[in-house]
């Protein structure tokens, strides 16, 4: 059994999310065939409190060593991940069911993100000098200082078990925080191995920890943390936010999506079809920013659907953990998600959509759902309104761009979007009218790799952003400083005691400063 960070000693309590007590351990299974890889002990609320208390101690020194000291350790982690990537990719494939190429993305992202945050973080968090707007206050130096919260709690989902946990931990660490992560109970193993490497092989400071478990452990982490970064479903996000309200702990929530793609009559149909296949099916469609619905203008609809069908039918699905890079699609990671995917496809079928390819689970053990293309979808169908989060691409014919924009915005979500248009200008015009956190023009998913761009959702897709300056500043308090530039008198004219003469002067001063025009300023 793999041990959690601190002694197990679990007392069963009510799980906040489903009313059932958390067990004292859970099994991690291979989605490709359902066999057990490992059993992991659950961290109780007491374990979480002890872990966070220990990290709170270590955080002081971590903050004190400054950016160069933190950079030293994070660059060591980068090099350790580079040296161990094959082993990490093996573990990732085993616990997630991803194909090799998709499993490798987890390390690639983190390697790039370490470089990005250690290089840019100090600039994003540099003191900001503010020029006082009143001339009278120019004798002050005013500045904004960014100070780390302390211990950041990260609660993460199963679809990108390292990117969405360690990936968010990196800016928090660079900012000077300690980080405790509660990974998904479906996929904790690769992250646990990275944290083991950090502590045992690198001997790095005790500022990165994993607490394993389900709802109860996640809830305890919310209670103990100074800031909470949650990535997961809208439903759990609301539970987390409610719980954080009890301690007024700030949160950012990265939640679900139903990302639209619009393809206009002037678009390069072949590129649009290839992009749809990739953007809709990467990671077997289990990406919050997957293309989840496609609106295509009538004149090119048939050609687009035919090209997309050909592309999807070419794709290989299977376990390539031994053969490496011989499959494009892997297994579904979560059995519960496979049920949702299946129900959306059946609902569309019954409502009259055409299932052009796929549309069913594969026979045999494991969580296999075929890559599925649905034509003639419409908004009466669940597959166009609810998050599917699987290898399913529904396509709908629209009469023009206006209808496409209206339908794209007809959703409670607002995470991302894509537009394929005749030229970049037309694409940008449409992009600016889509109500979502990002829009890729003539491309898909690429915004996630532009780490300088904020990434976050509107509406039910979340609160706050990762990436960009805001992506690291969110892990900091701001402290506003005023510092004198000149020697100071014993008292100030505005201080006590009040009196009619002094207040009269103050009134005239305020008038002079607030009014516009000379006559008005002097009260004529
Ligand atoms: P989930 O909400 O079921 O679980 C997410 C995490 O929350 C897990 O670690 C889980 O154990 C934990 N959790 C469960 N109950 C809890 C509670 N009561 N208190 C605290 N923590 C609790 O989500 P999931 O099924 O793991 O992930 C899929 C969802 O994540 C999808 O909706 C997807 O769109 C979303 N997602 C969003 C982004 C983004 O950046 N916006 C990225 C990836 C995934």
XYZ file of C-alpha atoms and ligand atoms in Angstrom:
568
model
C 0.000 0.000 0.000
C 1.296 3.462 -0.852
C 1.370 5.607 2.298
C 0.012 9.159 2.348
C 2.108 12.092 3.476
C 1.333 11.649 7.151
C 0.221 8.701 9.305
C -3.033 7.224 8.079
C -5.037 6.874 11.376
C -8.321 7.338 9.585
C -11.607 7.930 11.312
C -14.544 7.483 9.000
C -16.573 10.648 8.671
C -19.233 11.903 6.371
C -17.919 12.691 2.907
C -19.010 16.210 2.094
C -19.831 15.443 -1.507
C -22.019 12.338 -1.350
C -23.028 11.784 2.257
C -21.120 8.465 2.462
C -18.139 8.083 4.789
C -14.767 8.016 3.066
C -13.067 4.625 3.367
C -9.554 4.429 4.824
C -7.977 3.497 1.515
C -8.832 3.301 -2.186
C -7.634 1.323 -5.164
C -6.182 2.908 -8.292
C -7.078 0.908 -11.399
C -5.843 0.730 -14.976
C -8.654 2.179 -17.121
C -7.446 0.027 -20.033
C -8.434 -3.257 -18.332
C -9.694 -2.503 -14.827
C -6.825 -4.224 -12.995
C -5.574 -2.728 -9.728
C -2.243 -0.858 -9.843
C -1.969 0.230 -6.226
C -3.885 0.908 -3.028
C -3.547 4.338 -1.463
C -4.270 5.340 2.136
C -6.733 8.154 2.715
C -5.576 11.200 4.682
C -8.060 12.058 7.446
C -8.922 15.629 8.406
C -6.340 15.329 11.212
C -3.688 14.145 8.761
C -4.413 17.096 6.493
C -4.189 19.537 9.411
C -0.847 18.034 10.489
C 0.568 18.164 6.951
C -0.470 21.785 6.462
C 0.919 22.785 9.880
C 4.262 21.203 9.000
C 4.326 23.031 5.658
C 3.406 26.311 7.263
C 6.660 26.052 9.207
C 8.727 25.250 6.121
C 7.075 28.023 4.098
C 8.809 30.761 6.120
C 12.262 29.664 5.038
C 11.007 29.052 1.472
C 9.798 32.645 1.292
C 13.019 33.895 2.862
C 15.323 32.278 0.283
C 13.844 34.563 -2.358
C 13.358 34.008 -6.092
C 16.916 32.784 -6.779
C 16.697 30.167 -4.016
C 13.303 28.921 -5.188
C 14.484 28.906 -8.800
C 17.389 26.658 -7.798
C 15.022 23.984 -6.442
C 12.481 24.209 -9.228
C 15.179 23.872 -11.871
C 16.381 20.775 -10.029
C 12.836 19.431 -10.250
C 12.784 20.192 -14.004
C 16.001 18.253 -14.511
C 14.761 15.366 -12.350
C 11.548 15.180 -14.426
C 13.598 15.210 -17.633
C 15.745 12.341 -16.341
C 12.717 10.353 -15.170
C 10.228 11.189 -17.904
C 9.899 7.678 -19.342
C 9.085 6.250 -15.926
C 6.610 9.061 -15.217
C 4.955 8.555 -18.604
C 4.611 4.811 -17.874
C 2.878 5.546 -14.605
C 0.686 8.186 -16.193
C -0.422 5.799 -18.916
C -1.180 3.094 -16.361
C -3.408 5.209 -14.121
C -5.130 7.372 -16.746
C -5.469 5.119 -19.805
C -3.939 7.861 -21.982
C -2.017 7.028 -25.127
C 1.748 7.618 -24.926
C 1.744 10.928 -26.794
C -0.961 12.373 -24.513
C 0.709 11.057 -21.347
C 3.952 12.772 -22.402
C 2.162 16.137 -22.581
C 1.972 16.204 -18.790
C 5.747 16.410 -18.336
C 6.259 18.631 -21.395
C 3.861 21.216 -19.993
C 5.488 21.219 -16.549
C 9.043 21.490 -17.933
C 8.055 24.522 -19.993
C 6.005 25.959 -17.129
C 8.930 25.694 -14.682
C 11.077 27.755 -17.053
C 8.263 30.222 -17.662
C 7.483 30.844 -13.982
C 11.064 30.989 -12.694
C 11.959 33.462 -15.455
C 8.784 35.585 -15.532
C 7.524 35.148 -11.962
C 9.928 37.702 -10.433
C 8.835 40.267 -13.056
C 5.129 39.619 -12.466
C 5.651 39.957 -8.703
C 8.079 42.888 -8.737
C 7.054 45.846 -6.564
C 4.789 48.199 -8.531
C 5.490 51.884 -8.075
C 2.334 54.006 -8.075
C 2.452 57.755 -8.739
C 0.100 59.424 -6.186
C -2.554 61.257 -8.178
C -2.615 64.264 -5.785
C 0.369 66.581 -6.075
C 0.276 67.066 -2.311
C 0.991 63.359 -1.826
C 3.940 63.219 -4.203
C 6.184 63.447 -1.146
C 5.308 59.800 -0.620
C 6.721 56.839 -2.432
C 3.737 54.547 -3.036
C 4.090 50.933 -4.070
C 2.287 47.627 -4.267
C 4.114 44.635 -2.827
C 3.117 41.018 -3.521
C 3.304 38.704 -0.504
C 2.594 34.957 -0.610
C -0.539 33.648 1.109
C 1.301 30.905 3.013
C -0.069 27.440 2.259
C -1.975 26.986 -0.987
C -4.326 23.987 -1.263
C -4.806 22.559 -4.743
C -7.661 20.153 -5.504
C -7.370 18.600 -8.931
C -9.262 16.349 -11.376
C -8.322 13.159 -13.199
C -8.064 14.281 -16.808
C -4.605 15.924 -16.572
C -3.408 14.645 -13.200
C -0.023 16.426 -13.291
C -0.693 19.514 -15.439
C -3.692 20.497 -13.316
C -1.953 19.895 -9.979
C 1.802 20.447 -10.250
C 1.129 22.888 -13.116
C -0.800 25.154 -10.729
C 1.607 24.483 -7.857
C 4.523 25.966 -9.849
C 3.460 29.626 -9.808
C 2.311 29.248 -6.188
C 5.767 27.920 -5.231
C 7.623 30.566 -7.235
C 5.571 33.189 -5.391
C 6.873 31.810 -2.077
C 3.989 29.601 -0.951
C 4.029 26.022 0.267
C 1.565 23.805 -1.641
C -0.504 20.809 -0.536
C -2.245 18.968 -3.365
C -5.244 16.673 -3.197
C -5.207 14.836 -6.506
C -8.162 12.945 -7.911
C -8.607 9.560 -6.255
C -8.648 8.055 -9.756
C -5.153 9.270 -10.696
C -2.860 10.192 -7.775
C 0.168 8.015 -8.564
C 2.311 10.042 -10.979
C 1.996 13.146 -8.849
C 2.894 11.135 -5.730
C 6.001 9.889 -7.487
C 7.031 13.435 -8.468
C 6.550 14.657 -4.893
C 8.546 11.641 -3.625
C 11.342 12.611 -6.034
C 11.213 16.227 -4.793
C 11.567 15.184 -1.174
C 13.619 11.992 -1.208
C 15.812 12.224 -4.311
C 16.301 15.975 -4.473
C 16.096 16.599 -0.719
C 14.149 19.761 -1.525
C 12.418 21.879 1.164
C 9.236 20.470 2.688
C 6.938 22.820 0.785
C 5.263 20.382 -1.616
C 2.991 17.609 -0.358
C 0.185 15.298 -1.448
C -2.855 14.494 0.676
C -4.882 11.660 -0.774
C -8.558 10.952 -0.496
C -11.995 11.941 -1.683
C -14.470 14.623 -0.595
C -13.628 14.583 3.081
C -9.915 15.048 2.465
C -10.616 17.806 -0.071
C -12.922 19.563 2.395
C -10.285 19.377 5.134
C -7.723 20.900 2.773
C -10.099 23.787 2.082
C -10.423 24.353 5.849
C -6.660 24.405 6.423
C -5.381 26.329 3.387
C -4.812 30.052 3.033
C -5.842 29.945 -0.635
C -7.617 27.233 -2.634
C -7.135 26.450 -6.317
C -9.835 24.009 -7.414
C -10.102 22.383 -10.829
C -13.009 20.044 -11.434
C -16.738 19.917 -11.950
C -19.132 22.796 -11.456
C -20.958 20.767 -8.804
C -17.891 20.188 -6.612
C -16.651 23.726 -7.302
C -19.793 25.099 -5.641
C -19.273 22.810 -2.607
C -15.656 23.995 -2.335
C -16.638 27.659 -2.593
C -19.326 27.245 0.078
C -16.865 25.555 2.404
C -14.216 28.214 1.765
C -16.796 30.866 2.686
C -16.778 29.495 6.255
C -13.189 30.666 6.716
C -13.333 33.457 4.099
C -10.568 31.672 2.230
C -10.068 33.003 -1.310
C -10.589 30.476 -4.110
C -10.138 30.200 -7.816
C -12.315 27.705 -9.631
C -11.479 26.180 -13.005
C -14.644 24.314 -13.929
C -16.355 22.640 -16.850
C -16.966 23.812 -20.382
C -18.970 23.217 -23.552
C -16.600 24.884 -25.971
C -18.044 25.818 -29.358
C -16.278 25.954 -32.693
C -17.621 28.056 -35.573
C -16.654 27.264 -39.166
C -17.552 29.938 -41.714
C -18.096 29.429 -45.444
C -14.726 31.049 -46.263
C -12.697 28.735 -44.003
C -10.083 26.262 -45.161
C -12.363 23.241 -44.756
C -9.589 20.696 -44.629
C -7.685 22.522 -41.882
C -10.918 23.083 -39.959
C -11.814 19.376 -40.157
C -8.328 18.264 -39.067
C -8.400 20.780 -36.206
C -11.841 19.598 -35.096
C -10.669 15.991 -34.916
C -7.623 16.999 -32.860
C -9.383 19.588 -30.671
C -12.346 17.316 -30.017
C -10.534 14.044 -29.466
C -7.146 14.868 -27.900
C -6.838 13.021 -24.591
C -9.857 10.968 -25.744
C -11.960 14.135 -25.539
C -11.376 14.498 -21.796
C -10.216 18.119 -21.779
C -12.103 20.986 -20.237
C -11.273 23.034 -23.362
C -12.116 20.286 -25.889
C -14.185 21.228 -28.901
C -17.567 20.019 -27.607
C -19.878 21.341 -30.380
C -19.323 22.567 -33.926
C -21.447 25.044 -35.929
C -20.825 24.994 -39.675
C -22.264 27.362 -42.283
C -24.628 25.666 -44.697
C -22.638 25.999 -47.972
C -19.687 24.005 -46.622
C -21.510 21.745 -44.163
C -21.545 18.542 -46.246
C -17.931 18.897 -47.341
C -16.806 19.593 -43.743
C -18.718 16.630 -42.301
C -17.353 14.273 -44.978
C -13.749 15.372 -44.394
C -14.176 15.103 -40.635
C -15.707 11.643 -40.929
C -12.738 10.464 -43.015
C -10.322 11.890 -40.472
C -12.048 10.368 -37.436
C -12.308 6.964 -39.114
C -8.529 6.940 -39.688
C -7.765 7.264 -35.974
C -6.456 4.289 -34.033
C -7.699 3.549 -30.542
C -5.886 1.212 -28.173
C -3.412 0.736 -25.369
C 0.044 1.734 -26.682
C 1.837 1.530 -23.329
C 4.161 -1.125 -24.798
C 4.312 -0.083 -28.457
C 4.461 3.750 -27.894
C 2.930 6.236 -30.369
C 0.826 3.652 -32.215
C -2.581 4.994 -31.083
C -4.261 8.365 -31.159
C -7.005 7.566 -28.656
C -6.813 5.806 -25.326
C -9.341 4.663 -22.756
C -11.705 6.826 -20.734
C -10.217 7.441 -17.292
C -13.441 7.511 -15.274
C -16.132 4.803 -15.528
C -18.744 7.363 -14.403
C -17.748 9.634 -17.297
C -18.136 6.802 -19.814
C -21.763 6.493 -18.673
C -22.339 10.211 -19.281
C -20.752 10.016 -22.744
C -22.899 7.017 -23.634
C -26.098 8.691 -22.413
C -25.412 11.846 -24.477
C -24.859 9.816 -27.646
C -28.017 7.739 -27.070
C -30.053 10.886 -26.432
C -28.793 12.398 -29.721
C -29.520 9.178 -31.609
C -33.081 9.063 -30.282
C -33.596 12.741 -31.130
C -32.743 12.065 -34.785
C -29.055 12.961 -35.121
C -26.908 10.840 -37.472
C -24.098 8.884 -35.784
C -21.599 8.776 -38.649
C -18.918 6.783 -36.907
C -18.386 5.247 -33.452
C -21.287 5.685 -31.055
C -20.705 2.808 -28.678
C -18.475 1.254 -26.033
C -15.992 -1.316 -27.171
C -16.540 -4.897 -26.054
C -14.216 -6.372 -23.438
C -12.691 -5.093 -20.195
C -11.676 -1.479 -19.567
C -13.211 1.914 -20.284
C -13.218 2.087 -24.064
C -15.586 4.392 -25.928
C -15.158 4.741 -29.683
C -14.371 8.121 -31.287
C -17.793 9.344 -32.341
C -18.953 11.830 -34.968
C -22.544 13.077 -34.771
C -24.036 15.037 -37.678
C -27.271 17.072 -37.753
C -27.165 17.797 -34.028
C -29.266 20.599 -32.552
C -29.784 22.354 -29.231
C -32.640 20.048 -28.170
C -29.939 17.415 -27.573
C -27.932 16.993 -24.363
C -24.761 16.533 -26.413
C -25.053 20.189 -27.502
C -25.946 21.614 -24.080
C -24.232 19.568 -21.349
C -20.536 18.849 -20.907
C -19.839 15.454 -22.531
C -16.116 15.215 -21.693
C -15.417 12.288 -23.995
C -14.513 11.358 -27.590
C -17.661 12.769 -29.170
C -17.960 15.551 -31.774
C -21.480 16.813 -32.542
C -21.856 19.023 -35.628
C -24.769 21.347 -36.407
C -25.636 23.127 -39.663
C -26.306 26.893 -39.366
C -27.630 29.294 -41.991
C -25.109 32.041 -41.250
C -22.481 33.390 -38.852
C -25.074 35.342 -36.851
C -26.923 32.138 -36.009
C -23.624 30.437 -35.137
C -22.625 33.184 -32.697
C -26.051 33.163 -31.084
C -25.914 29.393 -30.584
C -22.282 29.459 -29.423
C -23.296 31.893 -26.662
C -26.470 29.968 -25.780
C -24.862 28.082 -22.882
C -24.313 28.427 -19.154
C -20.599 27.783 -19.760
C -17.913 30.139 -21.058
C -14.540 28.447 -20.928
C -13.123 28.550 -24.474
C -13.960 28.576 -28.163
C -12.534 28.391 -31.679
C -13.376 30.081 -34.958
C -12.337 28.957 -38.425
C -12.875 31.814 -40.865
C -11.790 32.920 -44.318
C -9.144 35.227 -42.932
C -7.722 36.302 -39.586
C -9.705 39.583 -39.567
C -13.053 37.857 -40.011
C -11.996 35.326 -37.363
C -11.097 38.057 -34.878
C -14.394 39.898 -35.488
C -16.295 36.724 -34.594
C -13.962 35.854 -31.693
C -14.678 39.213 -30.038
C -18.398 38.363 -29.934
C -18.056 34.957 -28.267
C -18.678 34.996 -24.514
C -15.808 32.840 -23.273
C -12.425 33.065 -21.564
C -10.534 32.440 -24.799
C -10.965 32.025 -28.521
C -8.444 30.476 -30.921
C -8.743 31.850 -34.457
C -8.080 29.232 -37.121
C -6.618 26.970 -34.425
C -7.598 24.846 -31.434
C -6.365 24.479 -27.833
C -3.221 26.493 -28.557
C -3.989 29.252 -26.053
C -3.144 26.834 -23.216
C 0.485 26.804 -24.308
C 0.773 30.587 -24.451
C 1.550 30.817 -20.754
C 1.529 34.615 -20.792
C -2.222 34.589 -21.604
C -4.758 34.331 -18.784
C -6.717 31.060 -18.924
C -10.042 30.884 -17.131
C -13.773 30.659 -17.610
C -16.767 32.967 -17.667
C -20.168 32.120 -16.178
C -20.387 28.530 -14.833
C -16.890 27.749 -16.137
C -15.200 29.325 -13.158
C -13.752 32.217 -11.237
C -10.186 33.478 -11.598
C -7.473 32.519 -14.066
C -4.321 30.472 -14.297
C -1.383 31.669 -16.464
C -0.217 35.195 -17.211
C 0.536 37.811 -14.571
C -2.800 37.164 -12.860
C -1.985 33.453 -12.737
C 0.792 34.056 -10.207
C -0.525 37.211 -8.526
C -3.614 35.280 -7.431
C -1.378 33.335 -5.011
C -0.354 36.563 -3.270
C -1.806 39.146 -0.954
C -1.206 42.679 -2.127
C 0.269 45.039 0.439
C 0.134 48.767 -0.260
C 3.079 50.757 1.108
C 3.533 54.506 1.512
C 7.055 55.552 2.378
C 8.269 59.153 2.974
C 10.738 60.641 0.521
C 11.623 63.676 2.714
C 12.343 64.423 6.368
C 9.042 64.701 8.207
C 7.587 67.370 10.568
C 6.393 66.477 14.075
C 2.773 66.776 12.943
C 0.745 67.194 9.720
C -1.651 70.037 8.882
C -4.550 67.592 8.537
C -3.968 65.955 11.925
C -5.452 67.016 15.310
C -6.439 69.382 16.728
C -9.371 70.511 14.517
C -10.386 74.150 14.571
C -12.356 76.564 12.374
C -9.247 78.172 10.867
C -7.541 74.861 10.077
C -10.759 73.303 8.654
C -11.446 76.409 6.606
C -8.031 76.056 5.035
C -8.685 72.378 4.399
C -12.004 73.177 2.688
C -10.335 75.736 0.438
C -7.575 73.278 -0.325
C -10.037 70.543 -1.290
C -11.958 72.988 -3.457
C -8.754 74.012 -5.172
C -7.807 70.380 -5.810
C -11.256 69.089 -6.856
C -12.677 71.936 -8.932
C -11.745 72.399 -12.569
C -11.042 75.850 -14.083
C -9.180 78.658 -12.286
C -12.292 80.665 -11.301
C -13.962 77.626 -9.875
C -10.879 76.514 -7.997
C -10.550 79.766 -6.139
C -14.334 79.985 -5.582
C -15.239 82.944 -7.814
P -14.765 16.465 -9.611
O -15.402 17.772 -9.310
O -15.574 15.238 -9.439
O -13.465 16.250 -8.698
C -12.408 17.180 -8.681
C -11.649 17.032 -7.387
O -12.478 17.422 -6.298
C -11.200 15.598 -7.082
O -9.902 15.640 -6.551
C -12.196 15.158 -6.043
O -11.748 14.140 -5.174
C -12.408 16.435 -5.264
N -13.623 16.501 -4.471
C -14.757 15.768 -4.602
N -15.656 16.135 -3.672
C -15.088 17.116 -2.936
C -15.526 17.902 -1.832
N -16.719 17.745 -1.292
N -14.671 18.826 -1.329
C -13.446 19.014 -1.865
N -12.984 18.292 -2.912
C -13.789 17.348 -3.445
O -14.181 16.603 -11.094
P -13.500 15.447 -11.965
O -14.586 14.510 -12.383
O -12.308 14.935 -11.295
O -13.005 16.294 -13.241
C -13.783 16.551 -14.368
C -14.284 17.976 -14.365
O -13.184 18.878 -14.253
C -14.981 18.351 -15.649
O -16.154 19.091 -15.366
C -13.979 19.245 -16.360
O -14.503 20.150 -17.268
C -13.344 19.931 -15.193
N -12.023 20.469 -15.586
C -11.861 21.825 -15.668
C -10.631 22.357 -16.079
C -10.405 23.853 -16.192
O -9.263 24.277 -16.255
N -11.455 24.671 -16.246
C -9.576 21.493 -16.392
C -9.804 20.129 -16.310
C -11.025 19.618 -15.887
